């Protein structure tokens, strides 16, 4: 992409808060659950989207705003989709309990497998590109190896559903957020796992009585943020014992039961989140204050993510099936 080239070699420019709408991309016939920029810098004009309309789409979200490809390999809502680290394949999982790894160019399935449960979260291992973790409507999350099409390991907890999965740096440990909130305790809301041994490291991380629909890692510091159904984001250490920072709470947006995603700007200075009222909120990471808000959508805004190379570009998606690009 011509727009991206000047940024590839340049020193990083400070993130700016986007204000103007560049593209309105609406070819999805149902809520958009997940969007992700391609992780390969030269291909980072491409945006991936997964929707309740059973499709996965790839967009040129920098130059033209056009839909490049539509993949219709699922028979039910697609809840999660992720780029492979090489940018040539897309992993998707849905409510049909199917896992598909699709070749971006040909649209053919490189790997397909029936899972035992409906899928709501997928993450590739950060250093082992053939391994991914899948979670959903089950007490287990599973690590799969694409080369063998087999489950490597199962991680079992007394929960009904996994809402999100987050690998910690290097991938030796990962976190799952779950629907387990009982009246008397809030253990198991966020669980830390040892990737190799499948042992639970801790399930006493978050003690408030709210579920956490999404988790995100700080790009520079050893910290992570959990989006909560208490209409705030909580900050934690990404190192054992994963303590919560009680002095910082990012609040003002609304979650209200939607799977609202949150993300950091690539330089780590800003934290951005969608909101159930359609707005996008930008927080100063260090002070937890709201810097700005954007009236982005009429329906609930499920995700807002900064471009990995162009610091002033933001993609947002909503419950009406619309994706927007802001600058």
PDB file of C-alpha atoms in Angstrom:
ATOM      1  CA  UNK A   1       0.000   0.000   0.000  1.00  0.00           C
ATOM      2  CA  UNK A   2       1.399   3.400  -1.055  1.00  0.00           C
ATOM      3  CA  UNK A   3       0.062   5.131   2.056  1.00  0.00           C
ATOM      4  CA  UNK A   4       1.879   2.779   4.399  1.00  0.00           C
ATOM      5  CA  UNK A   5       5.318   2.785   2.703  1.00  0.00           C
ATOM      6  CA  UNK A   6       6.571   6.137   4.085  1.00  0.00           C
ATOM      7  CA  UNK A   7       5.833   4.940   7.632  1.00  0.00           C
ATOM      8  CA  UNK A   8       7.635   1.598   7.395  1.00  0.00           C
ATOM      9  CA  UNK A   9      11.136   2.983   7.832  1.00  0.00           C
ATOM     10  CA  UNK A  10      10.315   6.161   9.693  1.00  0.00           C
ATOM     11  CA  UNK A  11      10.571   6.911  13.377  1.00  0.00           C
ATOM     12  CA  UNK A  12       7.301   6.317  15.165  1.00  0.00           C
ATOM     13  CA  UNK A  13       5.008   9.323  15.249  1.00  0.00           C
ATOM     14  CA  UNK A  14       2.903   9.954  18.305  1.00  0.00           C
ATOM     15  CA  UNK A  15      -0.591   8.595  18.196  1.00  0.00           C
ATOM     16  CA  UNK A  16      -3.258  11.158  17.466  1.00  0.00           C
ATOM     17  CA  UNK A  17      -6.948  10.872  18.249  1.00  0.00           C
ATOM     18  CA  UNK A  18      -8.816  10.250  14.963  1.00  0.00           C
ATOM     19  CA  UNK A  19     -11.673  12.642  14.190  1.00  0.00           C
ATOM     20  CA  UNK A  20     -12.768  12.356  10.562  1.00  0.00           C
ATOM     21  CA  UNK A  21     -14.477   9.462   8.806  1.00  0.00           C
ATOM     22  CA  UNK A  22     -12.647   8.126   5.716  1.00  0.00           C
ATOM     23  CA  UNK A  23     -14.529   4.931   4.848  1.00  0.00           C
ATOM     24  CA  UNK A  24     -17.910   3.525   5.747  1.00  0.00           C
ATOM     25  CA  UNK A  25     -17.803  -0.172   4.879  1.00  0.00           C
ATOM     26  CA  UNK A  26     -21.112  -1.989   5.219  1.00  0.00           C
ATOM     27  CA  UNK A  27     -21.368  -5.302   3.458  1.00  0.00           C
ATOM     28  CA  UNK A  28     -22.078  -7.424   6.524  1.00  0.00           C
ATOM     29  CA  UNK A  29     -25.669  -8.552   7.095  1.00  0.00           C
ATOM     30  CA  UNK A  30     -25.283  -8.961  10.855  1.00  0.00           C
ATOM     31  CA  UNK A  31     -23.301  -7.706  13.873  1.00  0.00           C
ATOM     32  CA  UNK A  32     -19.524  -7.560  13.394  1.00  0.00           C
ATOM     33  CA  UNK A  33     -17.922  -9.451  16.278  1.00  0.00           C
ATOM     34  CA  UNK A  34     -14.239  -8.948  15.626  1.00  0.00           C
ATOM     35  CA  UNK A  35     -11.907  -6.876  13.452  1.00  0.00           C
ATOM     36  CA  UNK A  36      -8.116  -7.193  13.149  1.00  0.00           C
ATOM     37  CA  UNK A  37      -5.482  -5.421  11.056  1.00  0.00           C
ATOM     38  CA  UNK A  38      -3.086  -7.723   9.190  1.00  0.00           C
ATOM     39  CA  UNK A  39       0.031  -8.147  11.399  1.00  0.00           C
ATOM     40  CA  UNK A  40       2.446  -8.137   8.411  1.00  0.00           C
ATOM     41  CA  UNK A  41       3.544  -4.499   8.056  1.00  0.00           C
ATOM     42  CA  UNK A  42       3.597  -4.500   4.231  1.00  0.00           C
ATOM     43  CA  UNK A  43       0.066  -5.932   4.161  1.00  0.00           C
ATOM     44  CA  UNK A  44      -1.303  -3.856   7.015  1.00  0.00           C
ATOM     45  CA  UNK A  45      -3.771  -2.058   4.707  1.00  0.00           C
ATOM     46  CA  UNK A  46      -5.867  -5.248   5.023  1.00  0.00           C
ATOM     47  CA  UNK A  47      -8.522  -5.531   7.732  1.00  0.00           C
ATOM     48  CA  UNK A  48     -10.222  -8.778   8.722  1.00  0.00           C
ATOM     49  CA  UNK A  49     -13.813  -8.897  10.004  1.00  0.00           C
ATOM     50  CA  UNK A  50     -15.940 -11.712  11.446  1.00  0.00           C
ATOM     51  CA  UNK A  51     -19.712 -11.426  11.581  1.00  0.00           C
ATOM     52  CA  UNK A  52     -22.903 -12.999  12.837  1.00  0.00           C
ATOM     53  CA  UNK A  53     -23.933 -13.190   9.152  1.00  0.00           C
ATOM     54  CA  UNK A  54     -21.764 -16.386   8.918  1.00  0.00           C
ATOM     55  CA  UNK A  55     -19.024 -14.716   6.878  1.00  0.00           C
ATOM     56  CA  UNK A  56     -15.443 -13.560   7.256  1.00  0.00           C
ATOM     57  CA  UNK A  57     -14.333 -10.651   5.065  1.00  0.00           C
ATOM     58  CA  UNK A  58     -11.018  -9.030   4.137  1.00  0.00           C
ATOM     59  CA  UNK A  59     -11.041  -5.306   3.303  1.00  0.00           C
ATOM     60  CA  UNK A  60      -8.618  -2.824   1.832  1.00  0.00           C
ATOM     61  CA  UNK A  61      -9.246  -0.432   4.686  1.00  0.00           C
ATOM     62  CA  UNK A  62      -6.483   2.089   3.901  1.00  0.00           C
ATOM     63  CA  UNK A  63      -6.566   2.868   0.147  1.00  0.00           C
ATOM     64  CA  UNK A  64     -10.043   2.083  -1.204  1.00  0.00           C
ATOM     65  CA  UNK A  65     -12.393   0.921   1.578  1.00  0.00           C
ATOM     66  CA  UNK A  66     -13.422  -1.992  -0.664  1.00  0.00           C
ATOM     67  CA  UNK A  67     -14.178  -5.560   0.322  1.00  0.00           C
ATOM     68  CA  UNK A  68     -11.444  -7.737  -1.247  1.00  0.00           C
ATOM     69  CA  UNK A  69     -12.656 -11.222  -0.256  1.00  0.00           C
ATOM     70  CA  UNK A  70     -15.624 -12.890   1.423  1.00  0.00           C
ATOM     71  CA  UNK A  71     -15.242 -16.359   2.949  1.00  0.00           C
ATOM     72  CA  UNK A  72     -18.436 -18.330   3.597  1.00  0.00           C
ATOM     73  CA  UNK A  73     -17.112 -21.564   5.090  1.00  0.00           C
ATOM     74  CA  UNK A  74     -19.229 -21.406   8.282  1.00  0.00           C
ATOM     75  CA  UNK A  75     -22.863 -22.464   8.616  1.00  0.00           C
ATOM     76  CA  UNK A  76     -23.529 -20.302  11.729  1.00  0.00           C
ATOM     77  CA  UNK A  77     -22.371 -16.985  13.180  1.00  0.00           C
ATOM     78  CA  UNK A  78     -18.590 -16.435  13.098  1.00  0.00           C
ATOM     79  CA  UNK A  79     -17.597 -15.278  16.538  1.00  0.00           C
ATOM     80  CA  UNK A  80     -13.795 -15.111  16.176  1.00  0.00           C
ATOM     81  CA  UNK A  81     -11.290 -14.703  13.326  1.00  0.00           C
ATOM     82  CA  UNK A  82      -7.531 -14.095  13.428  1.00  0.00           C
ATOM     83  CA  UNK A  83      -4.743 -13.504  10.916  1.00  0.00           C
ATOM     84  CA  UNK A  84      -1.877 -15.987  10.945  1.00  0.00           C
ATOM     85  CA  UNK A  85       1.490 -14.352  11.705  1.00  0.00           C
ATOM     86  CA  UNK A  86       2.529 -14.634   8.024  1.00  0.00           C
ATOM     87  CA  UNK A  87      -0.656 -12.838   6.876  1.00  0.00           C
ATOM     88  CA  UNK A  88      -1.437 -15.540   4.302  1.00  0.00           C
ATOM     89  CA  UNK A  89      -4.063 -17.438   6.276  1.00  0.00           C
ATOM     90  CA  UNK A  90      -7.120 -16.710   8.407  1.00  0.00           C
ATOM     91  CA  UNK A  91      -8.240 -18.809  11.346  1.00  0.00           C
ATOM     92  CA  UNK A  92     -11.961 -18.627  12.120  1.00  0.00           C
ATOM     93  CA  UNK A  93     -14.316 -20.254  14.601  1.00  0.00           C
ATOM     94  CA  UNK A  94     -18.038 -20.000  15.057  1.00  0.00           C
ATOM     95  CA  UNK A  95     -21.272 -21.163  16.563  1.00  0.00           C
ATOM     96  CA  UNK A  96     -21.268 -24.130  14.137  1.00  0.00           C
ATOM     97  CA  UNK A  97     -18.385 -25.498  16.326  1.00  0.00           C
ATOM     98  CA  UNK A  98     -16.165 -25.520  13.239  1.00  0.00           C
ATOM     99  CA  UNK A  99     -12.561 -24.347  13.050  1.00  0.00           C
ATOM    100  CA  UNK A 100     -11.287 -23.313   9.619  1.00  0.00           C
ATOM    101  CA  UNK A 101      -7.862 -22.125   8.507  1.00  0.00           C
ATOM    102  CA  UNK A 102      -8.403 -20.476   5.130  1.00  0.00           C
ATOM    103  CA  UNK A 103      -5.813 -19.517   2.519  1.00  0.00           C
ATOM    104  CA  UNK A 104      -6.374 -15.796   1.889  1.00  0.00           C
ATOM    105  CA  UNK A 105      -5.537 -15.956  -1.826  1.00  0.00           C
ATOM    106  CA  UNK A 106      -7.343 -19.128  -2.908  1.00  0.00           C
ATOM    107  CA  UNK A 107     -10.122 -19.226  -0.297  1.00  0.00           C
ATOM    108  CA  UNK A 108      -9.395 -22.942   0.234  1.00  0.00           C
ATOM    109  CA  UNK A 109      -9.382 -24.528   3.691  1.00  0.00           C
ATOM    110  CA  UNK A 110      -5.846 -25.501   4.741  1.00  0.00           C
ATOM    111  CA  UNK A 111      -7.228 -27.039   7.937  1.00  0.00           C
ATOM    112  CA  UNK A 112     -10.773 -27.754   9.072  1.00  0.00           C
ATOM    113  CA  UNK A 113     -11.919 -29.478  12.209  1.00  0.00           C
ATOM    114  CA  UNK A 114     -15.113 -29.983  14.141  1.00  0.00           C
ATOM    115  CA  UNK A 115     -14.686 -28.786  17.694  1.00  0.00           C
ATOM    116  CA  UNK A 116     -16.731 -30.152  20.602  1.00  0.00           C
ATOM    117  CA  UNK A 117     -18.232 -26.791  21.507  1.00  0.00           C
ATOM    118  CA  UNK A 118     -19.367 -23.488  19.986  1.00  0.00           C
ATOM    119  CA  UNK A 119     -16.388 -21.185  19.621  1.00  0.00           C
ATOM    120  CA  UNK A 120     -16.256 -17.642  20.965  1.00  0.00           C
ATOM    121  CA  UNK A 121     -12.494 -16.925  21.277  1.00  0.00           C
ATOM    122  CA  UNK A 122      -9.375 -17.782  19.258  1.00  0.00           C
ATOM    123  CA  UNK A 123      -5.739 -16.707  19.686  1.00  0.00           C
ATOM    124  CA  UNK A 124      -2.540 -17.790  17.951  1.00  0.00           C
ATOM    125  CA  UNK A 125       0.479 -18.534  20.135  1.00  0.00           C
ATOM    126  CA  UNK A 126       2.806 -15.480  19.937  1.00  0.00           C
ATOM    127  CA  UNK A 127       5.984 -17.442  19.092  1.00  0.00           C
ATOM    128  CA  UNK A 128       4.752 -20.822  17.787  1.00  0.00           C
ATOM    129  CA  UNK A 129       2.817 -19.935  14.655  1.00  0.00           C
ATOM    130  CA  UNK A 130       1.277 -23.399  14.170  1.00  0.00           C
ATOM    131  CA  UNK A 131      -0.404 -23.424  17.566  1.00  0.00           C
ATOM    132  CA  UNK A 132      -3.588 -21.686  18.608  1.00  0.00           C
ATOM    133  CA  UNK A 133      -5.967 -21.731  21.572  1.00  0.00           C
ATOM    134  CA  UNK A 134      -9.696 -21.998  21.192  1.00  0.00           C
ATOM    135  CA  UNK A 135     -12.379 -21.359  23.810  1.00  0.00           C
ATOM    136  CA  UNK A 136     -16.134 -21.056  23.892  1.00  0.00           C
ATOM    137  CA  UNK A 137     -19.229 -22.614  25.416  1.00  0.00           C
ATOM    138  CA  UNK A 138     -17.365 -25.228  27.439  1.00  0.00           C
ATOM    139  CA  UNK A 139     -15.490 -25.675  30.736  1.00  0.00           C
ATOM    140  CA  UNK A 140     -12.347 -26.327  28.648  1.00  0.00           C
ATOM    141  CA  UNK A 141     -10.100 -24.314  26.395  1.00  0.00           C
ATOM    142  CA  UNK A 142      -7.982 -26.259  23.931  1.00  0.00           C
ATOM    143  CA  UNK A 143      -4.591 -25.798  22.318  1.00  0.00           C
ATOM    144  CA  UNK A 144      -4.501 -27.093  18.737  1.00  0.00           C
ATOM    145  CA  UNK A 145      -1.599 -27.851  16.415  1.00  0.00           C
ATOM    146  CA  UNK A 146      -2.393 -27.008  12.784  1.00  0.00           C
ATOM    147  CA  UNK A 147       0.294 -29.398  11.441  1.00  0.00           C
ATOM    148  CA  UNK A 148      -1.323 -32.472  12.989  1.00  0.00           C
ATOM    149  CA  UNK A 149      -4.945 -31.175  13.116  1.00  0.00           C
ATOM    150  CA  UNK A 150      -5.020 -32.438  16.695  1.00  0.00           C
ATOM    151  CA  UNK A 151      -5.636 -31.044  20.162  1.00  0.00           C
ATOM    152  CA  UNK A 152      -2.318 -30.655  21.993  1.00  0.00           C
ATOM    153  CA  UNK A 153      -3.696 -29.887  25.422  1.00  0.00           C
ATOM    154  CA  UNK A 154      -6.936 -29.124  27.245  1.00  0.00           C
ATOM    155  CA  UNK A 155      -7.205 -26.614  30.087  1.00  0.00           C
ATOM    156  CA  UNK A 156     -10.110 -27.389  32.408  1.00  0.00           C
ATOM    157  CA  UNK A 157     -11.918 -25.007  34.747  1.00  0.00           C
ATOM    158  CA  UNK A 158     -15.264 -25.040  36.520  1.00  0.00           C
ATOM    159  CA  UNK A 159     -16.838 -22.508  34.160  1.00  0.00           C
ATOM    160  CA  UNK A 160     -19.479 -22.580  31.434  1.00  0.00           C
ATOM    161  CA  UNK A 161     -17.990 -20.227  28.880  1.00  0.00           C
ATOM    162  CA  UNK A 162     -14.688 -18.598  27.930  1.00  0.00           C
ATOM    163  CA  UNK A 163     -15.176 -14.988  26.824  1.00  0.00           C
ATOM    164  CA  UNK A 164     -11.629 -14.070  25.770  1.00  0.00           C
ATOM    165  CA  UNK A 165      -8.067 -15.415  25.663  1.00  0.00           C
ATOM    166  CA  UNK A 166      -4.880 -13.372  26.075  1.00  0.00           C
ATOM    167  CA  UNK A 167      -1.328 -14.669  25.706  1.00  0.00           C
ATOM    168  CA  UNK A 168       1.238 -12.988  27.916  1.00  0.00           C
ATOM    169  CA  UNK A 169       4.602 -12.052  26.317  1.00  0.00           C
ATOM    170  CA  UNK A 170       6.618 -15.064  25.087  1.00  0.00           C
ATOM    171  CA  UNK A 171       3.538 -17.286  25.358  1.00  0.00           C
ATOM    172  CA  UNK A 172       4.559 -19.327  28.385  1.00  0.00           C
ATOM    173  CA  UNK A 173       1.431 -18.185  30.185  1.00  0.00           C
ATOM    174  CA  UNK A 174      -2.008 -17.097  29.040  1.00  0.00           C
ATOM    175  CA  UNK A 175      -5.190 -15.718  30.576  1.00  0.00           C
ATOM    176  CA  UNK A 176      -8.813 -16.642  30.034  1.00  0.00           C
ATOM    177  CA  UNK A 177     -11.774 -14.529  31.065  1.00  0.00           C
ATOM    178  CA  UNK A 178     -14.879 -16.542  31.889  1.00  0.00           C
ATOM    179  CA  UNK A 179     -18.550 -16.208  32.747  1.00  0.00           C
ATOM    180  CA  UNK A 180     -18.002 -17.563  36.280  1.00  0.00           C
ATOM    181  CA  UNK A 181     -19.359 -14.966  38.658  1.00  0.00           C
ATOM    182  CA  UNK A 182     -21.230 -16.303  41.658  1.00  0.00           C
ATOM    183  CA  UNK A 183     -23.021 -14.287  44.288  1.00  0.00           C
ATOM    184  CA  UNK A 184     -20.537 -14.999  47.042  1.00  0.00           C
ATOM    185  CA  UNK A 185     -17.252 -14.834  45.146  1.00  0.00           C
ATOM    186  CA  UNK A 186     -15.622 -13.703  41.956  1.00  0.00           C
ATOM    187  CA  UNK A 187     -12.825 -16.216  41.651  1.00  0.00           C
ATOM    188  CA  UNK A 188     -12.303 -17.779  38.207  1.00  0.00           C
ATOM    189  CA  UNK A 189     -13.443 -14.573  36.424  1.00  0.00           C
ATOM    190  CA  UNK A 190      -9.890 -14.306  35.061  1.00  0.00           C
ATOM    191  CA  UNK A 191      -7.709 -17.421  35.142  1.00  0.00           C
ATOM    192  CA  UNK A 192      -3.949 -17.553  34.479  1.00  0.00           C
ATOM    193  CA  UNK A 193      -2.620 -20.780  32.937  1.00  0.00           C
ATOM    194  CA  UNK A 194       0.775 -22.332  32.367  1.00  0.00           C
ATOM    195  CA  UNK A 195       0.754 -23.059  28.629  1.00  0.00           C
ATOM    196  CA  UNK A 196       3.023 -26.144  28.711  1.00  0.00           C
ATOM    197  CA  UNK A 197       1.731 -27.976  31.784  1.00  0.00           C
ATOM    198  CA  UNK A 198      -1.937 -26.841  31.544  1.00  0.00           C
ATOM    199  CA  UNK A 199      -1.758 -26.042  35.279  1.00  0.00           C
ATOM    200  CA  UNK A 200      -3.751 -23.150  36.723  1.00  0.00           C
ATOM    201  CA  UNK A 201      -1.376 -20.504  38.013  1.00  0.00           C
ATOM    202  CA  UNK A 202      -4.061 -18.335  39.584  1.00  0.00           C
ATOM    203  CA  UNK A 203      -7.809 -17.838  39.583  1.00  0.00           C
ATOM    204  CA  UNK A 204      -7.783 -15.100  42.237  1.00  0.00           C
ATOM    205  CA  UNK A 205      -6.926 -12.200  39.936  1.00  0.00           C
ATOM    206  CA  UNK A 206     -10.113 -10.137  39.723  1.00  0.00           C
ATOM    207  CA  UNK A 207     -12.406  -9.895  42.743  1.00  0.00           C
ATOM    208  CA  UNK A 208     -15.179  -7.632  41.520  1.00  0.00           C
ATOM    209  CA  UNK A 209     -18.434  -9.344  40.616  1.00  0.00           C
ATOM    210  CA  UNK A 210     -18.342  -8.574  36.910  1.00  0.00           C
ATOM    211  CA  UNK A 211     -17.502 -10.659  33.884  1.00  0.00           C
ATOM    212  CA  UNK A 212     -14.769  -9.380  31.549  1.00  0.00           C
ATOM    213  CA  UNK A 213     -15.737  -9.641  27.867  1.00  0.00           C
ATOM    214  CA  UNK A 214     -12.291  -8.682  26.562  1.00  0.00           C
ATOM    215  CA  UNK A 215      -8.631  -8.528  27.590  1.00  0.00           C
ATOM    216  CA  UNK A 216      -5.777  -6.584  25.988  1.00  0.00           C
ATOM    217  CA  UNK A 217      -2.029  -6.393  26.577  1.00  0.00           C
ATOM    218  CA  UNK A 218      -0.007  -3.173  26.850  1.00  0.00           C
ATOM    219  CA  UNK A 219       2.497  -3.027  23.939  1.00  0.00           C
ATOM    220  CA  UNK A 220       5.415  -1.668  25.996  1.00  0.00           C
ATOM    221  CA  UNK A 221       4.799  -2.326  29.698  1.00  0.00           C
ATOM    222  CA  UNK A 222       4.118  -5.569  31.523  1.00  0.00           C
ATOM    223  CA  UNK A 223       0.452  -4.728  32.089  1.00  0.00           C
ATOM    224  CA  UNK A 224      -2.911  -5.830  30.750  1.00  0.00           C
ATOM    225  CA  UNK A 225      -6.405  -4.360  30.776  1.00  0.00           C
ATOM    226  CA  UNK A 226      -9.710  -6.176  31.310  1.00  0.00           C
ATOM    227  CA  UNK A 227     -12.946  -4.730  29.961  1.00  0.00           C
ATOM    228  CA  UNK A 228     -15.638  -5.334  32.597  1.00  0.00           C
ATOM    229  CA  UNK A 229     -19.413  -5.433  32.613  1.00  0.00           C
ATOM    230  CA  UNK A 230     -19.214  -2.893  35.424  1.00  0.00           C
ATOM    231  CA  UNK A 231     -18.739  -0.202  32.723  1.00  0.00           C
ATOM    232  CA  UNK A 232     -15.031   0.278  33.420  1.00  0.00           C
ATOM    233  CA  UNK A 233     -11.693  -1.193  32.393  1.00  0.00           C
ATOM    234  CA  UNK A 234      -9.400  -2.545  35.108  1.00  0.00           C
ATOM    235  CA  UNK A 235      -5.595  -2.521  34.922  1.00  0.00           C
ATOM    236  CA  UNK A 236      -3.448  -5.473  36.053  1.00  0.00           C
ATOM    237  CA  UNK A 237       0.190  -6.514  36.187  1.00  0.00           C
ATOM    238  CA  UNK A 238       1.025  -9.089  33.495  1.00  0.00           C
ATOM    239  CA  UNK A 239       3.459 -10.748  35.897  1.00  0.00           C
ATOM    240  CA  UNK A 240       2.623 -13.039  38.784  1.00  0.00           C
ATOM    241  CA  UNK A 241       0.647 -12.559  40.977  1.00  0.00           C
ATOM    242  CA  UNK A 242      -1.154 -10.370  38.371  1.00  0.00           C
ATOM    243  CA  UNK A 243      -2.190  -7.705  40.860  1.00  0.00           C
ATOM    244  CA  UNK A 244      -4.896  -5.203  40.016  1.00  0.00           C
ATOM    245  CA  UNK A 245      -3.963  -1.516  40.047  1.00  0.00           C
ATOM    246  CA  UNK A 246      -6.561  -0.114  42.438  1.00  0.00           C
ATOM    247  CA  UNK A 247      -5.597   3.492  41.705  1.00  0.00           C
ATOM    248  CA  UNK A 248      -6.497   3.386  38.010  1.00  0.00           C
ATOM    249  CA  UNK A 249      -9.911   2.711  36.523  1.00  0.00           C
ATOM    250  CA  UNK A 250     -10.902   3.656  33.009  1.00  0.00           C
ATOM    251  CA  UNK A 251     -14.576   4.557  33.234  1.00  0.00           C
ATOM    252  CA  UNK A 252     -17.227   6.578  31.399  1.00  0.00           C
ATOM    253  CA  UNK A 253     -18.118   4.197  28.551  1.00  0.00           C
ATOM    254  CA  UNK A 254     -20.895   1.590  28.697  1.00  0.00           C
ATOM    255  CA  UNK A 255     -20.636  -2.179  28.194  1.00  0.00           C
ATOM    256  CA  UNK A 256     -24.132  -3.387  29.182  1.00  0.00           C
ATOM    257  CA  UNK A 257     -23.658  -7.032  28.255  1.00  0.00           C
ATOM    258  CA  UNK A 258     -22.120  -6.453  24.815  1.00  0.00           C
ATOM    259  CA  UNK A 259     -18.749  -8.039  23.997  1.00  0.00           C
ATOM    260  CA  UNK A 260     -17.099  -4.621  23.776  1.00  0.00           C
ATOM    261  CA  UNK A 261     -13.413  -4.783  22.824  1.00  0.00           C
ATOM    262  CA  UNK A 262     -10.631  -2.504  24.038  1.00  0.00           C
ATOM    263  CA  UNK A 263      -7.139  -1.926  22.626  1.00  0.00           C
ATOM    264  CA  UNK A 264      -3.981   0.117  23.078  1.00  0.00           C
ATOM    265  CA  UNK A 265      -2.419   2.445  20.542  1.00  0.00           C
ATOM    266  CA  UNK A 266       0.853   0.902  19.266  1.00  0.00           C
ATOM    267  CA  UNK A 267       2.918   3.357  21.334  1.00  0.00           C
ATOM    268  CA  UNK A 268       0.937   2.493  24.487  1.00  0.00           C
ATOM    269  CA  UNK A 269      -0.050   6.084  25.316  1.00  0.00           C
ATOM    270  CA  UNK A 270      -3.766   5.715  24.562  1.00  0.00           C
ATOM    271  CA  UNK A 271      -6.354   3.115  25.487  1.00  0.00           C
ATOM    272  CA  UNK A 272      -9.385   2.968  23.221  1.00  0.00           C
ATOM    273  CA  UNK A 273     -12.704   1.202  23.733  1.00  0.00           C
ATOM    274  CA  UNK A 274     -16.054   0.880  22.054  1.00  0.00           C
ATOM    275  CA  UNK A 275     -19.245   1.527  23.980  1.00  0.00           C
ATOM    276  CA  UNK A 276     -22.754   0.087  23.920  1.00  0.00           C
ATOM    277  CA  UNK A 277     -24.139   3.539  23.033  1.00  0.00           C
ATOM    278  CA  UNK A 278     -22.105   3.563  19.770  1.00  0.00           C
ATOM    279  CA  UNK A 279     -19.387   5.928  20.982  1.00  0.00           C
ATOM    280  CA  UNK A 280     -15.626   5.380  21.032  1.00  0.00           C
ATOM    281  CA  UNK A 281     -13.706   6.526  24.127  1.00  0.00           C
ATOM    282  CA  UNK A 282     -10.015   7.471  24.174  1.00  0.00           C
ATOM    283  CA  UNK A 283      -8.268   7.338  27.550  1.00  0.00           C
ATOM    284  CA  UNK A 284      -4.846   8.576  28.587  1.00  0.00           C
ATOM    285  CA  UNK A 285      -3.193   5.316  29.677  1.00  0.00           C
ATOM    286  CA  UNK A 286      -1.147   6.954  32.457  1.00  0.00           C
ATOM    287  CA  UNK A 287      -3.832   9.148  34.032  1.00  0.00           C
ATOM    288  CA  UNK A 288      -6.948   7.063  33.135  1.00  0.00           C
ATOM    289  CA  UNK A 289      -8.683  10.310  32.085  1.00  0.00           C
ATOM    290  CA  UNK A 290     -10.908  10.524  29.017  1.00  0.00           C
ATOM    291  CA  UNK A 291      -9.039  12.501  26.334  1.00  0.00           C
ATOM    292  CA  UNK A 292     -11.769  12.412  23.721  1.00  0.00           C
ATOM    293  CA  UNK A 293     -14.911  10.644  22.543  1.00  0.00           C
ATOM    294  CA  UNK A 294     -16.121   9.929  19.029  1.00  0.00           C
ATOM    295  CA  UNK A 295     -19.790   9.449  18.114  1.00  0.00           C
ATOM    296  CA  UNK A 296     -18.930   6.605  15.771  1.00  0.00           C
ATOM    297  CA  UNK A 297     -22.041   4.452  15.406  1.00  0.00           C
ATOM    298  CA  UNK A 298     -25.784   4.418  16.029  1.00  0.00           C
ATOM    299  CA  UNK A 299     -25.662   0.827  17.336  1.00  0.00           C
ATOM    300  CA  UNK A 300     -23.336  -0.646  19.969  1.00  0.00           C
ATOM    301  CA  UNK A 301     -19.676  -0.247  18.973  1.00  0.00           C
ATOM    302  CA  UNK A 302     -18.124  -3.686  19.527  1.00  0.00           C
ATOM    303  CA  UNK A 303     -14.518  -2.883  18.699  1.00  0.00           C
ATOM    304  CA  UNK A 304     -12.080  -0.037  18.049  1.00  0.00           C
ATOM    305  CA  UNK A 305      -8.490  -0.737  17.011  1.00  0.00           C
ATOM    306  CA  UNK A 306      -5.571   1.474  16.005  1.00  0.00           C
ATOM    307  CA  UNK A 307      -3.650   0.687  12.840  1.00  0.00           C
ATOM    308  CA  UNK A 308      -0.276  -0.954  13.687  1.00  0.00           C
ATOM    309  CA  UNK A 309       1.756   1.331  11.364  1.00  0.00           C
ATOM    310  CA  UNK A 310      -0.285   4.483  10.651  1.00  0.00           C
ATOM    311  CA  UNK A 311      -0.663   6.035  14.104  1.00  0.00           C
ATOM    312  CA  UNK A 312      -3.657   8.210  13.263  1.00  0.00           C
ATOM    313  CA  UNK A 313      -5.839   5.502  11.684  1.00  0.00           C
ATOM    314  CA  UNK A 314      -8.588   3.725  13.621  1.00  0.00           C
ATOM    315  CA  UNK A 315     -11.039   0.987  12.614  1.00  0.00           C
ATOM    316  CA  UNK A 316     -14.387   0.568  14.413  1.00  0.00           C
ATOM    317  CA  UNK A 317     -17.261  -1.870  13.976  1.00  0.00           C
ATOM    318  CA  UNK A 318     -20.811  -2.123  15.264  1.00  0.00           C
ATOM    319  CA  UNK A 319     -23.809  -4.289  16.003  1.00  0.00           C
ATOM    320  CA  UNK A 320     -25.529  -3.220  12.759  1.00  0.00           C
ATOM    321  CA  UNK A 321     -22.779  -4.808  10.625  1.00  0.00           C
ATOM    322  CA  UNK A 322     -20.963  -1.610   9.736  1.00  0.00           C
ATOM    323  CA  UNK A 323     -17.197  -1.014   9.787  1.00  0.00           C
ATOM    324  CA  UNK A 324     -15.765   2.508   9.726  1.00  0.00           C
ATOM    325  CA  UNK A 325     -12.247   3.840   9.243  1.00  0.00           C
ATOM    326  CA  UNK A 326     -11.304   7.118  10.969  1.00  0.00           C
ATOM    327  CA  UNK A 327      -8.332   9.455  10.679  1.00  0.00           C
TER     328      UNK A 327
END
